[in-house]
Coordinates of C-alpha atoms in Angstrom, one line a residue:
Chain A
V1 CA -30.3 -16.1 -3.3
S2 CA -27.2 -14.6 -4.2
A3 CA -26.4 -13.9 -8.1
P4 CA -23.7 -16.1 -9.4
K5 CA -19.9 -15.1 -8.6
T6 CA -16.9 -15.4 -10.9
S7 CA -13.4 -16.4 -10.2
E8 CA -11.1 -14.9 -8.2
F9 CA -8.9 -14.1 -11.8
A10 CA -12.2 -12.4 -13.2
R11 CA -13.2 -10.6 -10.1
I12 CA -9.5 -8.9 -9.9
A13 CA -10.1 -8.0 -13.6
G14 CA -13.5 -6.3 -12.6
I15 CA -11.8 -4.6 -9.7
E16 CA -9.5 -2.9 -12.1
R17 CA -11.8 -1.7 -14.4
L18 CA -13.9 0.4 -11.6
L19 CA -10.8 1.6 -9.9
G20 CA -9.2 2.5 -13.4
G21 CA -11.7 4.2 -15.4
G22 CA -11.8 7.6 -17.0
R23 CA -12.4 9.7 -14.1
A24 CA -9.9 7.3 -11.7
A25 CA -7.4 9.2 -9.7
K26 CA -4.0 8.9 -11.1
S27 CA -0.5 9.3 -10.2
R28 CA 2.6 10.0 -11.9
A29 CA 4.1 8.2 -9.3
V30 CA 2.8 5.0 -10.1
E31 CA 4.7 3.1 -13.0
L32 CA 3.0 -0.4 -12.8
G33 CA -0.5 -1.2 -10.7
I34 CA -2.8 -3.8 -10.5
G35 CA -1.7 -7.3 -12.2
D36 CA 1.6 -8.3 -10.7
D37 CA 2.9 -9.6 -7.3
A38 CA 3.3 -5.9 -6.7
A39 CA 2.7 -2.6 -7.9
V40 CA 5.9 -0.4 -9.1
L41 CA 6.1 3.2 -8.0
R42 CA 8.9 5.6 -8.5
L43 CA 9.4 7.5 -5.1
D44 CA 11.7 10.2 -4.4
G45 CA 12.0 11.7 -0.8
R46 CA 10.3 11.4 2.5
A47 CA 7.0 9.5 2.6
V48 CA 4.7 8.5 5.0
W49 CA 3.0 4.9 5.1
T50 CA -0.7 3.9 7.1
V51 CA -2.7 1.1 7.3
D52 CA -6.4 1.0 8.6
A53 CA -8.8 -1.8 8.9
Q54 CA -12.6 -1.8 9.1
V55 CA -14.5 -4.8 10.0
E56 CA -18.2 -5.7 9.8
G57 CA -19.7 -5.7 13.2
V58 CA -16.9 -3.7 14.5
H59 CA -16.2 -0.5 12.7
F60 CA -19.5 -0.9 10.5
L61 CA -23.2 -2.7 10.0
R62 CA -24.2 -2.9 7.0
R63 CA -28.1 -2.2 8.3
W64 CA -27.0 1.5 8.1
L65 CA -24.8 2.0 5.2
S66 CA -24.9 0.8 1.8
L67 CA -22.0 -0.8 0.5
E68 CA -20.8 2.0 -1.5
D69 CA -20.8 3.9 1.7
I70 CA -18.5 1.3 3.7
G71 CA -16.0 1.1 0.8
Y72 CA -15.8 5.2 1.0
R73 CA -15.7 5.5 4.1
S74 CA -13.0 3.0 4.8
F75 CA -10.8 5.0 2.6
Q76 CA -11.3 8.1 3.6
A77 CA -10.4 6.7 7.2
A78 CA -7.1 5.3 6.3
A79 CA -6.5 8.6 4.1
S80 CA -7.3 10.6 7.0
D81 CA -4.0 9.2 8.7
L82 CA -2.1 10.9 5.9
A83 CA -3.9 14.2 6.3
A84 CA -2.8 14.3 9.8
M85 CA 1.0 14.2 8.8
G86 CA 0.5 16.9 6.7
A87 CA 0.8 14.4 3.6
H88 CA 0.0 14.6 0.0
P89 CA -1.5 11.3 -1.0
I90 CA 0.5 9.2 -3.6
C91 CA -1.5 6.0 -4.0
A92 CA -3.2 3.3 -2.1
L93 CA -3.7 -0.7 -1.9
S94 CA -6.9 -2.2 -0.9
S95 CA -7.2 -5.6 0.8
L96 CA -10.7 -7.1 0.9
A97 CA -11.9 -10.1 3.0
L98 CA -15.2 -11.3 1.2
P99 CA -17.9 -13.7 2.9
A100 CA -18.5 -16.5 0.6
R101 CA -22.1 -15.3 -0.2
F102 CA -20.7 -12.1 -1.2
T103 CA -21.9 -11.5 -4.9
D104 CA -20.0 -9.8 -7.8
A105 CA -22.7 -6.9 -7.7
E106 CA -22.0 -6.6 -3.8
L107 CA -18.1 -6.3 -4.7
S108 CA -18.7 -4.1 -7.5
S109 CA -20.8 -1.6 -5.0
L110 CA -18.0 -1.5 -2.2
V111 CA -15.3 -0.7 -4.7
R112 CA -17.1 2.1 -6.6
G113 CA -17.3 3.7 -3.1
Q114 CA -13.6 3.3 -2.7
S115 CA -13.2 4.8 -6.3
E116 CA -15.3 7.5 -5.3
A117 CA -13.0 8.3 -2.2
A118 CA -10.0 7.6 -4.2
R119 CA -10.9 10.2 -6.6
Q120 CA -11.6 12.8 -4.0
C121 CA -8.4 12.2 -2.4
R122 CA -6.3 11.9 -5.5
C123 CA -4.8 8.8 -4.5
P124 CA -5.4 5.8 -6.9
V125 CA -5.9 2.2 -5.9
V126 CA -2.6 0.7 -7.8
G127 CA -3.1 -3.0 -6.1
G128 CA -4.2 -5.1 -3.6
N129 CA -5.9 -8.6 -2.3
L130 CA -8.8 -10.5 -2.0
S131 CA -9.7 -13.3 0.3
R132 CA -12.6 -14.8 1.8
A133 CA -13.7 -14.4 5.7
S134 CA -16.5 -15.0 7.8
E135 CA -17.1 -11.2 7.7
L136 CA -16.6 -8.2 5.5
S137 CA -13.3 -6.3 6.3
L138 CA -11.3 -3.7 4.1
T139 CA -8.2 -2.9 5.0
T140 CA -6.4 0.2 3.1
T141 CA -2.8 1.0 3.0
L142 CA -1.8 4.3 1.8
L143 CA 1.6 6.0 1.0
G144 CA 2.2 10.0 1.1
R145 CA 4.8 12.3 0.3
V146 CA 5.9 15.4 3.1
E147 CA 8.8 17.0 3.9
T148 CA 7.9 18.0 7.2
P149 CA 5.3 15.5 8.4
L150 CA 3.0 16.9 11.4
L151 CA 4.2 14.4 14.7
R152 CA 2.2 13.8 17.4
S153 CA 5.2 14.1 19.4
A154 CA 6.1 18.1 18.7
A155 CA 3.3 19.8 20.5
R156 CA 4.9 22.4 22.7
A157 CA 4.1 24.4 25.7
G158 CA 2.4 27.7 24.6
D159 CA 0.7 26.4 21.6
E160 CA -2.7 26.8 20.6
L161 CA -4.7 23.8 20.0
W162 CA -6.7 24.2 16.7
L163 CA -9.8 22.2 15.5
V164 CA -10.0 21.5 11.6
G165 CA -13.3 20.2 10.4
D166 CA -16.5 19.6 12.4
V167 CA -16.1 17.0 15.7
G168 CA -19.2 15.4 17.2
S169 CA -21.5 15.4 13.9
S170 CA -20.9 11.8 13.0
G171 CA -21.2 10.7 16.6
L172 CA -24.8 12.4 16.5
G173 CA -25.7 10.9 13.2
L174 CA -24.9 7.0 14.5
H175 CA -26.9 7.9 17.4
A176 CA -30.2 9.1 15.8
L177 CA -29.6 5.8 13.6
V178 CA -29.3 3.3 16.8
H179 CA -32.2 5.0 18.3
R180 CA -34.3 5.3 15.2
S181 CA -34.8 8.9 16.1
R182 CA -36.8 11.0 13.7
K183 CA -35.2 12.7 11.1
D184 CA -35.1 16.6 10.6
R185 CA -32.4 18.5 8.0
N186 CA -29.9 18.8 10.7
I187 CA -30.0 14.8 12.2
S188 CA -30.1 13.7 8.6
A189 CA -27.0 16.3 7.7
C190 CA -25.2 14.3 10.6
I191 CA -26.0 10.8 9.4
A192 CA -24.8 11.8 5.9
R193 CA -21.6 13.0 8.0
W194 CA -21.3 9.5 9.5
R195 CA -22.0 7.7 6.4
R196 CA -19.7 9.8 4.4
P197 CA -16.4 11.3 6.4
R198 CA -14.0 13.5 4.7
A199 CA -10.3 13.1 5.3
R200 CA -8.9 16.6 5.3
I201 CA -5.8 16.0 3.0
A202 CA -6.0 19.8 1.6
E203 CA -6.0 21.4 4.8
G204 CA -3.5 18.8 6.5
E205 CA -0.8 20.1 3.6
R206 CA -1.5 23.7 4.2
L207 CA -1.0 23.1 7.8
V208 CA 2.6 21.9 7.4
G209 CA 4.8 24.9 8.3
R210 CA 2.2 26.2 10.1
A211 CA 1.3 23.5 12.9
H212 CA 3.8 21.6 15.1
A213 CA 1.6 19.0 15.9
A214 CA -1.7 16.8 14.6
I215 CA -3.9 14.2 14.8
D216 CA -6.7 13.0 12.8
L217 CA -9.9 12.4 15.6
S218 CA -11.0 9.3 15.5
D219 CA -12.2 8.9 18.9
G220 CA -13.3 12.3 19.9
L221 CA -11.4 14.8 21.2
A222 CA -10.5 13.9 24.3
G223 CA -9.3 10.8 23.7
D224 CA -7.1 11.7 20.4
A225 CA -5.9 14.9 22.5
G226 CA -4.2 12.2 25.2
H227 CA -2.2 11.0 22.2
I228 CA -0.7 14.2 21.5
A229 CA -0.4 15.1 25.4
R230 CA 1.8 11.7 25.9
A231 CA 3.7 11.6 22.5
S232 CA 4.7 15.4 23.1
R233 CA 4.9 15.2 27.1
V234 CA 2.7 18.0 27.3
R235 CA -0.8 19.0 28.9
L236 CA -3.4 19.9 27.1
V237 CA -6.1 22.3 28.0
L238 CA -9.8 22.2 25.8
V239 CA -11.8 24.7 26.3
A240 CA -15.6 24.3 26.6
E241 CA -16.6 27.8 25.5
L242 CA -14.2 27.4 22.5
I243 CA -15.1 24.2 21.3
E244 CA -19.0 25.1 21.6
S245 CA -18.5 27.7 19.6
A246 CA -16.4 26.3 17.0
L247 CA -19.1 23.3 16.4
A248 CA -21.3 23.1 13.4
S249 CA -24.6 24.7 13.7
E250 CA -26.1 21.4 12.2
L251 CA -24.6 19.6 15.1
V252 CA -26.1 22.1 17.8
A253 CA -29.4 22.3 16.5
A254 CA -29.6 18.3 16.1
A255 CA -28.3 17.8 19.8
N256 CA -30.7 20.2 21.3
R257 CA -33.7 18.3 19.4
L258 CA -32.5 15.0 20.7
G259 CA -31.6 16.1 24.0
L260 CA -28.1 15.5 23.7
S261 CA -25.1 17.6 24.5
A262 CA -23.0 18.6 21.4
L263 CA -20.0 19.1 23.8
E264 CA -20.1 15.8 25.2
L265 CA -20.3 14.2 21.5
A266 CA -17.2 16.2 20.4
L267 CA -15.2 15.3 23.5
H268 CA -16.5 11.5 23.2
A269 CA -17.9 10.4 19.6
G270 CA -15.2 9.7 17.0
E271 CA -15.4 9.0 13.2
D272 CA -15.5 12.5 12.2
Y273 CA -12.0 12.6 11.0
A274 CA -11.4 16.2 11.8
L275 CA -7.7 17.3 12.5
L276 CA -6.6 18.2 16.2
C277 CA -3.6 20.5 15.9
A278 CA -0.9 22.1 17.9
G279 CA 0.5 25.7 16.9
P280 CA 1.8 28.9 17.3
A281 CA -1.5 31.3 17.7
E282 CA 0.3 33.4 15.4
L283 CA 0.3 31.1 12.5
R284 CA -2.9 29.5 12.9
P285 CA -4.8 29.4 9.1
R286 CA -8.2 30.8 8.5
F287 CA -9.7 27.3 8.3
A288 CA -8.7 26.1 11.7
R289 CA -10.4 27.2 14.8
P290 CA -9.0 27.7 18.4
V291 CA -10.3 24.9 20.9
G292 CA -7.4 25.2 23.6
H293 CA -3.9 25.4 24.6
V294 CA -1.0 23.8 25.5
E295 CA 1.1 24.1 28.6
Q296 CA 3.8 22.1 30.8
G297 CA 2.4 19.2 32.6
A298 CA 0.5 15.8 31.7
G299 CA -3.2 14.7 30.3
V300 CA -6.1 16.3 28.9
W301 CA -8.0 18.8 30.5
L302 CA -11.6 20.5 30.1
E303 CA -11.8 24.1 30.9
S304 CA -15.0 25.6 31.5
C305 CA -16.2 28.9 33.1
G306 CA -12.3 29.4 34.7
R307 CA -12.6 25.9 36.4
R308 CA -10.9 22.3 35.2
K309 CA -11.5 18.9 35.4
K310 CA -9.6 16.1 33.9
L311 CA -10.7 14.1 30.9
T312 CA -9.5 10.4 30.3
G313 CA -10.1 7.3 28.4
S314 CA -10.2 6.8 24.9
F315 CA -12.4 4.6 22.8
D316 CA -10.7 1.2 23.2
H317 CA -12.2 -1.6 20.6
F318 CA -11.0 -4.0 23.5
S319 CA -12.4 -3.0 26.4
K320 CA -15.8 -3.7 27.7
Chain B
V1 CA -10.4 -18.6 31.0
S2 CA -8.4 -16.3 28.9
A3 CA -5.7 -14.0 30.7
P4 CA -6.3 -10.5 31.5
K5 CA -6.1 -8.0 28.4
T6 CA -4.6 -4.8 28.6
S7 CA -5.8 -2.1 26.7
E8 CA -5.5 -1.4 23.0
F9 CA -3.0 1.4 24.0
A10 CA -0.9 -0.9 26.3
R11 CA -1.2 -3.4 23.5
I12 CA 0.5 -1.5 20.8
A13 CA 3.5 -0.7 23.3
G14 CA 3.9 -4.4 23.9
I15 CA 4.0 -5.0 20.1
E16 CA 6.3 -2.2 19.7
R17 CA 8.9 -3.8 22.4
L18 CA 8.7 -7.5 20.4
L19 CA 9.0 -5.8 17.2
G20 CA 12.1 -3.3 18.5
G21 CA 14.1 -5.4 20.6
G22 CA 17.9 -6.1 20.0
R23 CA 18.1 -8.6 17.4
A24 CA 15.3 -7.0 15.4
A25 CA 15.6 -5.9 11.7
K26 CA 16.9 -2.6 11.1
S27 CA 16.2 -0.3 8.0
R28 CA 18.2 3.0 7.3
A29 CA 14.9 4.2 5.2
V30 CA 12.6 4.3 8.7
E31 CA 12.9 8.0 9.7
L32 CA 9.8 7.1 12.5
G33 CA 8.4 3.7 13.4
I34 CA 5.4 2.9 15.3
G35 CA 3.7 5.4 17.3
D36 CA 2.3 8.1 15.0
D37 CA -0.7 8.4 12.3
A38 CA 1.8 6.9 9.9
A39 CA 5.4 5.6 9.8
V40 CA 7.8 8.1 8.3
L41 CA 10.4 6.9 5.5
R42 CA 12.8 8.4 3.4
L43 CA 12.6 6.4 -0.1
D44 CA 14.6 7.2 -3.4
G45 CA 14.4 5.4 -6.6
R46 CA 12.1 2.4 -7.6
A47 CA 9.8 0.7 -5.0
V48 CA 7.6 -2.2 -5.1
W49 CA 4.3 -2.5 -2.8
T50 CA 2.1 -5.7 -2.1
V51 CA -0.4 -6.2 0.8
D52 CA -1.3 -10.1 1.6
A53 CA -3.8 -11.2 3.9
Q54 CA -3.8 -14.6 6.0
V55 CA -7.0 -15.4 7.3
E56 CA -8.3 -18.2 9.9
G57 CA -10.4 -20.8 8.8
V58 CA -9.4 -19.8 5.0
H59 CA -5.5 -19.8 4.9
F60 CA -4.7 -21.4 8.3
L61 CA -6.3 -23.5 11.2
R62 CA -4.9 -22.8 14.7
R63 CA -5.2 -26.5 14.9
W64 CA -1.9 -27.4 13.0
L65 CA 0.0 -24.1 13.7
S66 CA 1.3 -22.5 16.6
L67 CA 0.5 -19.0 16.8
E68 CA 4.2 -18.2 16.1
D69 CA 4.2 -20.4 13.2
I70 CA 0.9 -18.2 12.1
G71 CA 3.0 -14.8 12.7
Y72 CA 6.0 -16.1 10.8
R73 CA 4.2 -17.7 7.7
S74 CA 2.1 -14.8 7.0
F75 CA 4.9 -12.3 6.8
Q76 CA 7.2 -14.9 4.7
A77 CA 4.1 -14.8 2.5
A78 CA 3.7 -11.2 2.0
A79 CA 7.7 -11.1 1.4
S80 CA 7.5 -13.6 -1.0
D81 CA 5.7 -11.0 -3.5
L82 CA 8.8 -9.0 -3.1
A83 CA 11.1 -12.0 -3.9
A84 CA 9.2 -12.4 -7.1
M85 CA 9.9 -8.8 -8.0
G86 CA 13.2 -9.2 -7.3
A87 CA 13.3 -6.5 -4.8
H88 CA 15.2 -5.6 -1.5
P89 CA 12.7 -5.3 1.6
I90 CA 12.7 -1.7 3.2
C91 CA 10.3 -2.2 5.6
A92 CA 6.2 -3.7 6.5
L93 CA 3.5 -2.3 8.0
S94 CA 1.3 -5.1 9.9
S95 CA -2.4 -5.3 10.4
L96 CA -4.0 -7.5 13.0
A97 CA -7.6 -8.3 13.3
L98 CA -8.2 -10.1 16.8
P99 CA -11.0 -11.9 18.3
A100 CA -12.3 -10.7 21.4
R101 CA -10.8 -13.8 23.4
F102 CA -7.5 -13.4 22.4
T103 CA -5.2 -12.8 25.0
D104 CA -2.1 -10.7 25.5
A105 CA 0.0 -14.0 25.7
E106 CA -1.6 -15.4 22.4
L107 CA -0.8 -11.7 20.9
S108 CA 2.9 -12.2 21.9
S109 CA 3.4 -15.3 20.5
L110 CA 1.8 -14.2 17.0
V111 CA 4.0 -11.0 16.9
R112 CA 6.9 -13.3 17.7
G113 CA 6.3 -15.6 14.7
Q114 CA 6.2 -12.0 12.4
S115 CA 9.6 -10.6 14.4
E116 CA 11.5 -13.5 13.5
A117 CA 10.6 -14.0 9.8
A118 CA 11.1 -9.9 9.8
R119 CA 14.4 -10.6 10.9
Q120 CA 15.0 -13.3 8.5
C121 CA 13.7 -10.9 5.7
R122 CA 15.6 -7.9 7.2
C123 CA 12.3 -6.0 6.8
P124 CA 11.5 -4.5 10.3
V125 CA 7.7 -3.9 11.1
V126 CA 7.3 0.1 11.3
G127 CA 4.0 0.3 12.2
G128 CA 0.5 -1.5 11.6
N129 CA -3.1 -1.4 13.2
L130 CA -5.0 -3.6 15.8
S131 CA -8.8 -4.3 15.5
R132 CA -11.2 -6.5 16.4
A133 CA -12.9 -9.2 14.3
S134 CA -14.7 -12.5 15.0
E135 CA -12.0 -14.5 13.2
L136 CA -8.1 -14.1 13.3
S137 CA -6.5 -12.6 10.6
L138 CA -3.0 -10.9 9.9
T139 CA -2.7 -8.4 6.6
T140 CA 1.0 -7.4 5.8
T141 CA 2.1 -5.2 3.7
L142 CA 5.7 -4.5 2.6
L143 CA 7.7 -1.9 0.5
G144 CA 11.0 -3.0 -1.2
R145 CA 13.3 -1.3 -3.7
V146 CA 14.3 -2.4 -7.1
E147 CA 15.4 -1.0 -10.1
T148 CA 14.6 -3.5 -12.6
P149 CA 11.9 -5.5 -11.1
L150 CA 11.0 -8.9 -12.6
L151 CA 7.6 -8.6 -14.3
R152 CA 5.3 -11.4 -14.7
S153 CA 4.4 -9.8 -18.2
A154 CA 8.1 -10.1 -19.5
A155 CA 8.7 -13.6 -20.4
R156 CA 9.6 -14.3 -24.0
A157 CA 9.3 -17.4 -26.5
G158 CA 13.0 -19.2 -26.6
D159 CA 13.2 -18.6 -22.5
E160 CA 14.0 -21.2 -20.0
L161 CA 11.8 -21.8 -17.0
W162 CA 13.6 -21.9 -13.7
L163 CA 12.4 -23.4 -10.3
V164 CA 14.3 -21.3 -7.2
G165 CA 13.4 -23.3 -4.0
D166 CA 11.4 -26.3 -3.5
V167 CA 7.9 -27.1 -4.7
G168 CA 5.4 -29.7 -3.2
S169 CA 7.0 -30.4 -0.1
S170 CA 4.6 -28.0 1.7
G171 CA 1.4 -29.5 0.2
L172 CA 2.6 -32.7 1.3
G173 CA 3.4 -31.7 4.8
L174 CA -0.4 -30.3 4.8
H175 CA -1.8 -33.7 3.5
A176 CA 0.1 -35.6 6.0
L177 CA -1.5 -33.3 8.6
V178 CA -5.3 -33.7 7.4
H179 CA -4.7 -37.2 7.0
R180 CA -2.9 -37.7 10.3
S181 CA -0.4 -39.8 8.5
R182 CA 2.1 -41.4 10.7
K183 CA 5.4 -39.3 10.1
D184 CA 8.7 -40.3 9.4
R185 CA 11.7 -38.0 8.9
N186 CA 11.0 -37.0 5.5
I187 CA 7.3 -36.2 6.1
S188 CA 8.2 -34.2 9.1
A189 CA 10.9 -32.2 7.0
C190 CA 7.6 -31.5 4.6
I191 CA 5.2 -30.6 7.7
A192 CA 8.1 -28.3 8.9
R193 CA 8.3 -26.6 5.6
W194 CA 4.7 -26.2 5.4
R195 CA 4.8 -24.4 8.7
R196 CA 7.8 -22.3 8.5
P197 CA 7.7 -21.2 4.4
R198 CA 11.1 -19.1 3.2
A199 CA 10.3 -16.4 1.0
R200 CA 13.4 -16.4 -1.5
I201 CA 14.5 -12.7 -1.1
A202 CA 18.4 -13.3 -1.7
E203 CA 17.7 -15.4 -4.8
G204 CA 15.4 -13.1 -6.2
E205 CA 17.7 -10.1 -5.9
R206 CA 20.0 -12.3 -7.6
L207 CA 17.9 -13.0 -10.4
V208 CA 17.6 -9.4 -11.5
G209 CA 19.6 -9.1 -14.7
R210 CA 19.6 -12.7 -15.6
A211 CA 15.7 -13.7 -15.4
H212 CA 13.2 -12.0 -17.5
A213 CA 10.0 -12.7 -15.4
A214 CA 9.3 -14.3 -12.4
I215 CA 6.5 -15.0 -10.1
D216 CA 6.2 -17.1 -6.6
L217 CA 4.4 -20.1 -6.1
S218 CA 1.5 -20.0 -3.9
D219 CA -0.8 -22.0 -5.9
G220 CA 1.4 -24.7 -7.2
L221 CA 3.3 -24.9 -10.8
A222 CA 0.6 -25.2 -13.0
G223 CA -1.6 -22.0 -11.9
D224 CA 1.0 -19.6 -11.3
A225 CA 2.7 -20.4 -14.6
G226 CA -0.7 -19.8 -16.1
H227 CA -0.5 -16.1 -14.7
I228 CA 3.0 -15.9 -16.7
A229 CA 1.2 -17.3 -19.6
R230 CA -1.6 -14.8 -19.6
A231 CA 0.6 -12.0 -18.7
S232 CA 3.1 -12.5 -21.0
R233 CA 1.2 -13.9 -23.9
V234 CA 3.2 -17.0 -24.2
R235 CA 2.9 -20.5 -23.5
L236 CA 4.5 -22.0 -20.8
V237 CA 5.7 -25.7 -21.3
L238 CA 6.5 -27.5 -18.0
V239 CA 8.7 -30.7 -18.6
A240 CA 7.7 -33.4 -16.3
E241 CA 11.1 -35.2 -16.2
L242 CA 12.6 -31.9 -15.1
I243 CA 10.2 -31.3 -12.7
E244 CA 11.0 -34.7 -11.3
S245 CA 14.8 -34.3 -11.2
A246 CA 14.4 -30.7 -9.3
L247 CA 12.1 -32.0 -6.7
A248 CA 13.4 -32.4 -3.1
S249 CA 14.8 -35.9 -2.0
E250 CA 12.5 -35.6 1.0
L251 CA 9.4 -34.6 -1.2
V252 CA 10.1 -37.9 -3.1
A253 CA 10.4 -40.1 -0.5
A254 CA 7.7 -38.7 1.9
A255 CA 5.5 -39.2 -1.4
N256 CA 6.4 -42.7 -1.7
R257 CA 5.6 -43.6 1.9
L258 CA 2.2 -42.0 1.2
G259 CA 1.3 -43.0 -2.1
L260 CA 1.3 -39.9 -3.6
S261 CA 2.5 -38.3 -6.9
A262 CA 5.2 -35.8 -5.9
L263 CA 4.8 -34.2 -9.5
E264 CA 1.5 -33.8 -8.7
L265 CA 2.0 -32.1 -5.4
A266 CA 4.4 -30.0 -7.4
L267 CA 2.0 -28.9 -9.9
H268 CA -1.2 -28.4 -7.8
A269 CA -0.5 -27.9 -4.2
G270 CA 0.8 -24.5 -2.9
E271 CA 2.3 -22.2 -0.2
D272 CA 5.7 -23.2 -1.2
Y273 CA 6.8 -19.6 -1.8
A274 CA 9.6 -21.3 -4.7
L275 CA 9.9 -19.0 -7.6
L276 CA 9.1 -19.7 -11.0
C277 CA 11.0 -17.3 -13.5
A278 CA 11.3 -17.3 -17.3
G279 CA 15.0 -16.0 -18.9
P280 CA 17.7 -17.3 -20.9
A281 CA 19.5 -20.3 -20.5
E282 CA 22.9 -19.2 -20.6
L283 CA 22.1 -16.8 -17.6
R284 CA 20.8 -19.4 -15.4
P285 CA 22.3 -19.0 -12.0
R286 CA 23.5 -22.1 -10.4
F287 CA 20.6 -22.0 -7.8
A288 CA 17.6 -22.1 -10.3
R289 CA 16.6 -25.1 -11.6
P290 CA 15.4 -25.7 -15.6
V291 CA 11.8 -27.3 -15.5
G292 CA 10.6 -25.9 -19.2
H293 CA 10.6 -23.6 -21.4
V294 CA 8.8 -20.8 -23.4
E295 CA 7.1 -20.7 -26.7
Q296 CA 4.8 -18.9 -29.0
G297 CA 1.4 -19.3 -28.3
A298 CA -1.1 -19.7 -25.0
G299 CA -1.7 -21.5 -21.9
V300 CA 0.7 -23.9 -19.4
W301 CA 1.1 -27.6 -21.0
L302 CA 2.7 -30.5 -19.6
E303 CA 5.1 -32.5 -21.5
S304 CA 6.2 -36.1 -20.4
C305 CA 7.9 -38.4 -22.8
G306 CA 7.7 -36.1 -25.7
R307 CA 3.5 -35.8 -25.2
R308 CA 1.8 -33.1 -24.3
K309 CA -1.3 -32.2 -22.3
K310 CA -2.7 -28.8 -21.4
L311 CA -2.9 -27.9 -17.5
T312 CA -5.5 -25.8 -16.6
G313 CA -6.9 -23.8 -13.5
S314 CA -5.4 -22.2 -10.4
F315 CA -6.5 -22.6 -6.8
D316 CA -9.4 -20.0 -6.3
H317 CA -10.4 -19.0 -3.1
F318 CA -14.1 -18.6 -4.4
S319 CA -14.5 -21.4 -6.4
K320 CA -16.0 -24.7 -5.0

């Protein structure tokens, strides 16, 4: 039995209260937020703009996530695109598609999760859209500011490859949920990473002027490295030993426990929203760990003990 | 049997070709379009920003619309929010959720419709997102430029109410499809209006400096007038005789033929994307027709032969 649902008008007012409360993110660029046909902003200089959608049954299942988690991670996933450009968030719009049976209490949980992520990213939600649909989905669009964006196409032969943030933990967390693994502290930490990923906004901003190119890892190192290789027309060489030394200790321990390869998870499992960057070795910041290098050529290769193999394929929502 | 589907990567490349072709809309503000984590823009001054979603089974049925129509009208519906702010379009992002069975040919039709609307609105699509879903949906976000936006909250007692564009035709067109009415020239014209609505971009821009307030009519005159009344804390009085004299001749003839009230359609049927504005009578442009006035008070009233009744309710996707 679902709780009573209020009108679309009242729902929007309720969302506005949740998003505009005392601790909510604020932005000086926002002149008018929720309530008119469009938000009104004052923007100057170079902006980056992204949109990302998370759909129930495709990107998440409610079995393993609270509605707050779903709101939180959908916002972080979208914000991660700004991090990958080195941009400072300005503000966001949120378009929600809700099943007919979705209650006001459920909507509040979803929006509280979005609001928490918006606060962490210092990126207020200034408007959006509500519609009905057969399955829950969240489409988030963000504007950010950056004078010199980090492009996928700017990697150069001779660059070092850097990893910023952890990769693989999220994939292990999901694996543990799917296979109902018995949890220990490390496995639980990986599950928490999958439930609450964090866009690397601050690090992204600090990479501007250091890295040439960047991408956020939504599909694992191998697939996302391929995007840089194609866009920059270069070869990316990932070094297994470097990746392994860069992995989080919780991931290594949890993978050991579950009989999985932490390296394989880092290469092929997604949704960590770490950043992979290419830049001159001498400019690598302390928070970035070296995981390979860029050469003339094409494709993504994995080097291990001095031998190389070609890595191919990225996660594709449309292939079987 | 569905045609072969290419990878997500190839699909995005195909979309880019359709959106970036010779006759495609261009914008000087766009420094980098499709292909990176985010689009890169150069923006200066005041911007307005909106997002709108159209979901299969809620906003449209494929029985009555081609995929080109669906792409076209979803873009125009989103662009209409810019028109209602008096804004000049800058560019758009498109987030598409596609059923697993959706073929490349179907995707091309959908994007061709979006591209045609983008060209008419002079608003290039510079990026977006593809995901799978159980039902087709299109979420479009647009940026526009305007120094003095037309707000819902700026109507003043003493203002005249203006209608820009036609209202009611779209609703009649949908009625005729639902009831399988026999078509004549006027009914067909209304169906064409429903299939291919047009955002009133040029008129919106010319209303800046003349109108105080504006809204686009997605839910009919009565409901959308209510939004201005609430936001501006005024009473809107719609005059039946003025509305009737402002209606398109094709609507009047088609309503006659089908035994419907053209006035009722104008008040309560939506998706025409005309504009309702409030402004000083002496500043009314020639393309705007007077349909009532603004008073102190609250609510939306319909005046006819000197008598008034209160109009209530707007279409609500969540109420039954």
